[in-house]
Amino acid sequence: MRLLLPFLILVPGIALAATFEPPTPAAQTATAEVWFAVAAGCFVAALAAVQWMVQRR
């Protein structure tokens, strides 16, 4: 019993979970910025095409 008591006292400290550390966001790369610009340009072109098609009706 003498050996069991210190072990049972230390076990909960070992079993405790680590604190939560939120992940740090990665910096946006130049390649991602280029593709975002391409996608934004395509989106604006699609909106203009829809506007042109609807306006003709």
Short mmCIF file of N, CA, C and O in Angstrom, two decimals:
data_model
loop_
_atom_site.label_atom_id
_atom_site.label_comp_id
_atom_site.label_asym_id
_atom_site.label_seq_id
_atom_site.Cartn_x
_atom_site.Cartn_y
_atom_site.Cartn_z
N MET A 1 0.83 -1.20 0.00
CA MET A 1 0.00 0.00 0.00
C MET A 1 0.87 1.25 0.00
O MET A 1 0.46 2.27 -0.53
N ARG A 2 2.07 1.18 0.64
CA ARG A 2 2.96 2.35 0.69
C ARG A 2 3.43 2.76 -0.71
O ARG A 2 3.59 3.93 -0.98
N LEU A 3 3.66 1.81 -1.57
CA LEU A 3 4.10 2.12 -2.92
C LEU A 3 2.94 2.51 -3.82
O LEU A 3 3.11 3.26 -4.78
N LEU A 4 1.77 2.01 -3.51
CA LEU A 4 0.61 2.28 -4.35
C LEU A 4 0.10 3.71 -4.18
O LEU A 4 -0.30 4.35 -5.15
N LEU A 5 0.13 4.23 -2.97
CA LEU A 5 -0.41 5.57 -2.71
C LEU A 5 0.35 6.67 -3.46
O LEU A 5 -0.29 7.50 -4.12
N PRO A 6 1.67 6.74 -3.43
CA PRO A 6 2.36 7.78 -4.22
C PRO A 6 2.12 7.62 -5.73
O PRO A 6 2.01 8.61 -6.45
N PHE A 7 2.03 6.38 -6.18
CA PHE A 7 1.76 6.15 -7.60
C PHE A 7 0.38 6.68 -7.98
O PHE A 7 0.22 7.34 -9.01
N LEU A 8 -0.62 6.43 -7.15
CA LEU A 8 -1.98 6.90 -7.44
C LEU A 8 -2.08 8.42 -7.34
O LEU A 8 -2.93 9.03 -7.99
N ILE A 9 -1.21 9.04 -6.56
CA ILE A 9 -1.21 10.49 -6.47
C ILE A 9 -0.59 11.11 -7.72
O ILE A 9 -1.04 12.15 -8.22
N LEU A 10 0.43 10.47 -8.28
CA LEU A 10 1.12 11.00 -9.44
C LEU A 10 0.42 10.70 -10.77
O LEU A 10 0.60 11.42 -11.74
N VAL A 11 -0.36 9.66 -10.84
CA VAL A 11 -1.00 9.25 -12.09
C VAL A 11 -1.92 10.32 -12.67
O VAL A 11 -1.87 10.59 -13.87
N PRO A 12 -2.77 10.98 -11.88
CA PRO A 12 -3.62 12.01 -12.50
C PRO A 12 -2.82 13.15 -13.13
O PRO A 12 -3.23 13.71 -14.14
N GLY A 13 -1.69 13.50 -12.58
CA GLY A 13 -0.85 14.54 -13.16
C GLY A 13 -0.28 14.13 -14.50
O GLY A 13 -0.14 14.93 -15.42
N ILE A 14 0.02 12.87 -14.65
CA ILE A 14 0.54 12.35 -15.91
C ILE A 14 -0.57 12.31 -16.96
O ILE A 14 -0.34 12.55 -18.14
N ALA A 15 -1.78 11.99 -16.53
CA ALA A 15 -2.89 11.79 -17.45
C ALA A 15 -3.56 13.09 -17.90
O ALA A 15 -4.40 13.06 -18.78
N LEU A 16 -3.19 14.23 -17.34
CA LEU A 16 -3.83 15.48 -17.72
C LEU A 16 -3.49 15.84 -19.16
O LEU A 16 -2.37 15.63 -19.64
N ALA A 17 -4.45 16.40 -19.84
CA ALA A 17 -4.25 16.78 -21.24
C ALA A 17 -3.44 18.07 -21.31
O ALA A 17 -3.46 18.90 -20.40
N ALA A 18 -2.76 18.25 -22.41
CA ALA A 18 -2.00 19.48 -22.62
C ALA A 18 -2.96 20.63 -22.93
O ALA A 18 -4.08 20.42 -23.38
N THR A 19 -2.49 21.83 -22.68
CA THR A 19 -3.34 22.98 -22.95
C THR A 19 -3.50 23.16 -24.46
O THR A 19 -2.62 22.79 -25.24
N PHE A 20 -4.61 23.75 -24.84
CA PHE A 20 -4.89 23.95 -26.26
C PHE A 20 -4.08 25.12 -26.79
O PHE A 20 -4.09 26.21 -26.23
N GLU A 21 -3.36 24.88 -27.87
CA GLU A 21 -2.61 25.94 -28.54
C GLU A 21 -3.20 26.13 -29.93
O GLU A 21 -3.07 25.25 -30.77
N PRO A 22 -3.86 27.26 -30.18
CA PRO A 22 -4.47 27.46 -31.50
C PRO A 22 -3.41 27.53 -32.58
O PRO A 22 -2.32 28.08 -32.35
N PRO A 23 -3.71 26.98 -33.74
CA PRO A 23 -2.71 27.01 -34.81
C PRO A 23 -2.53 28.43 -35.35
O PRO A 23 -3.48 29.20 -35.42
N THR A 24 -1.32 28.74 -35.71
CA THR A 24 -1.06 30.05 -36.29
C THR A 24 -1.28 29.97 -37.80
O THR A 24 -0.80 29.04 -38.45
N PRO A 25 -2.03 30.90 -38.36
CA PRO A 25 -2.30 30.83 -39.80
C PRO A 25 -1.03 31.10 -40.60
O PRO A 25 -0.20 31.93 -40.22
N ALA A 26 -0.92 30.39 -41.70
CA ALA A 26 0.24 30.59 -42.58
C ALA A 26 0.05 31.86 -43.40
O ALA A 26 -1.07 32.27 -43.70
N ALA A 27 1.15 32.46 -43.76
CA ALA A 27 1.10 33.67 -44.58
C ALA A 27 0.64 33.32 -45.99
O ALA A 27 0.89 32.22 -46.49
N GLN A 28 -0.04 34.25 -46.61
CA GLN A 28 -0.53 34.02 -47.97
C GLN A 28 0.64 34.18 -48.94
O GLN A 28 1.37 35.17 -48.90
N THR A 29 0.79 33.21 -49.82
CA THR A 29 1.91 33.24 -50.76
C THR A 29 1.55 34.08 -51.99
O THR A 29 0.38 34.39 -52.24
N ALA A 30 2.56 34.42 -52.75
CA ALA A 30 2.35 35.19 -53.97
C ALA A 30 1.54 34.39 -54.99
O ALA A 30 0.70 34.94 -55.71
N THR A 31 1.77 33.09 -55.03
CA THR A 31 1.01 32.24 -55.95
C THR A 31 -0.48 32.25 -55.60
O THR A 31 -1.33 32.33 -56.50
N ALA A 32 -0.80 32.20 -54.32
CA ALA A 32 -2.20 32.24 -53.90
C ALA A 32 -2.83 33.59 -54.26
O ALA A 32 -4.00 33.64 -54.66
N GLU A 33 -2.07 34.66 -54.14
CA GLU A 33 -2.60 35.98 -54.49
C GLU A 33 -2.89 36.08 -55.98
O GLU A 33 -3.89 36.66 -56.40
N VAL A 34 -2.01 35.50 -56.82
CA VAL A 34 -2.22 35.52 -58.26
C VAL A 34 -3.47 34.75 -58.63
O VAL A 34 -4.32 35.21 -59.40
N TRP A 35 -3.63 33.55 -58.06
CA TRP A 35 -4.81 32.74 -58.38
C TRP A 35 -6.09 33.40 -57.87
O TRP A 35 -7.15 33.28 -58.47
N PHE A 36 -6.01 34.10 -56.73
CA PHE A 36 -7.17 34.82 -56.23
C PHE A 36 -7.54 35.95 -57.19
O PHE A 36 -8.73 36.19 -57.46
N ALA A 37 -6.53 36.65 -57.73
CA ALA A 37 -6.79 37.72 -58.69
C ALA A 37 -7.41 37.16 -59.97
O ALA A 37 -8.33 37.76 -60.54
N VAL A 38 -6.92 36.01 -60.42
CA VAL A 38 -7.48 35.38 -61.62
C VAL A 38 -8.94 34.99 -61.37
O VAL A 38 -9.82 35.24 -62.21
N ALA A 39 -9.21 34.39 -60.22
CA ALA A 39 -10.58 34.00 -59.90
C ALA A 39 -11.50 35.21 -59.78
O ALA A 39 -12.65 35.18 -60.24
N ALA A 40 -11.01 36.28 -59.17
CA ALA A 40 -11.82 37.50 -59.04
C ALA A 40 -12.11 38.10 -60.42
O ALA A 40 -13.23 38.55 -60.69
N GLY A 41 -11.12 38.09 -61.29
CA GLY A 41 -11.33 38.59 -62.65
C GLY A 41 -12.35 37.77 -63.41
O GLY A 41 -13.21 38.31 -64.11
N CYS A 42 -12.26 36.44 -63.28
CA CYS A 42 -13.25 35.57 -63.93
C CYS A 42 -14.65 35.80 -63.38
O CYS A 42 -15.64 35.77 -64.12
N PHE A 43 -14.75 36.04 -62.09
CA PHE A 43 -16.04 36.28 -61.47
C PHE A 43 -16.66 37.58 -62.00
O PHE A 43 -17.84 37.63 -62.33
N VAL A 44 -15.85 38.63 -62.10
CA VAL A 44 -16.34 39.90 -62.62
C VAL A 44 -16.74 39.75 -64.08
O VAL A 44 -17.77 40.29 -64.52
N ALA A 45 -15.96 39.00 -64.86
CA ALA A 45 -16.30 38.77 -66.26
C ALA A 45 -17.61 37.99 -66.38
O ALA A 45 -18.45 38.30 -67.25
N ALA A 46 -17.83 37.02 -65.52
CA ALA A 46 -19.08 36.26 -65.54
C ALA A 46 -20.26 37.15 -65.17
O ALA A 46 -21.34 37.06 -65.78
N LEU A 47 -20.09 38.01 -64.19
CA LEU A 47 -21.17 38.94 -63.82
C LEU A 47 -21.48 39.89 -64.97
O LEU A 47 -22.65 40.18 -65.24
N ALA A 48 -20.45 40.37 -65.65
CA ALA A 48 -20.66 41.27 -66.79
C ALA A 48 -21.38 40.54 -67.92
O ALA A 48 -22.27 41.10 -68.57
N ALA A 49 -21.02 39.27 -68.15
CA ALA A 49 -21.68 38.49 -69.21
C ALA A 49 -23.15 38.27 -68.89
O ALA A 49 -24.02 38.38 -69.77
N VAL A 50 -23.45 37.97 -67.65
CA VAL A 50 -24.85 37.78 -67.26
C VAL A 50 -25.61 39.09 -67.42
O VAL A 50 -26.75 39.11 -67.91
N GLN A 51 -25.01 40.19 -67.01
CA GLN A 51 -25.66 41.49 -67.14
C GLN A 51 -25.93 41.80 -68.62
O GLN A 51 -27.00 42.29 -68.99
N TRP A 52 -24.97 41.53 -69.48
CA TRP A 52 -25.12 41.78 -70.91
C TRP A 52 -26.25 40.91 -71.49
O TRP A 52 -27.05 41.37 -72.29
N MET A 53 -26.30 39.61 -71.07
CA MET A 53 -27.33 38.72 -71.59
C MET A 53 -28.73 39.12 -71.11
O MET A 53 -29.70 39.05 -71.87
N VAL A 54 -28.84 39.54 -69.87
CA VAL A 54 -30.14 39.92 -69.32
C VAL A 54 -30.59 41.27 -69.90
O VAL A 54 -31.79 41.47 -70.15
N GLN A 55 -29.67 42.15 -70.15
CA GLN A 55 -30.00 43.48 -70.66
C GLN A 55 -30.59 43.40 -72.08
O GLN A 55 -31.42 44.20 -72.44
N ARG A 56 -30.18 42.43 -72.85
CA ARG A 56 -30.65 42.31 -74.23
C ARG A 56 -32.09 41.84 -74.31
O ARG A 56 -32.73 41.99 -75.33
N ARG A 57 -32.64 41.28 -73.28
CA ARG A 57 -34.00 40.75 -73.32
C ARG A 57 -35.02 41.84 -73.33
O ARG A 57 -35.13 42.82 -72.88
#
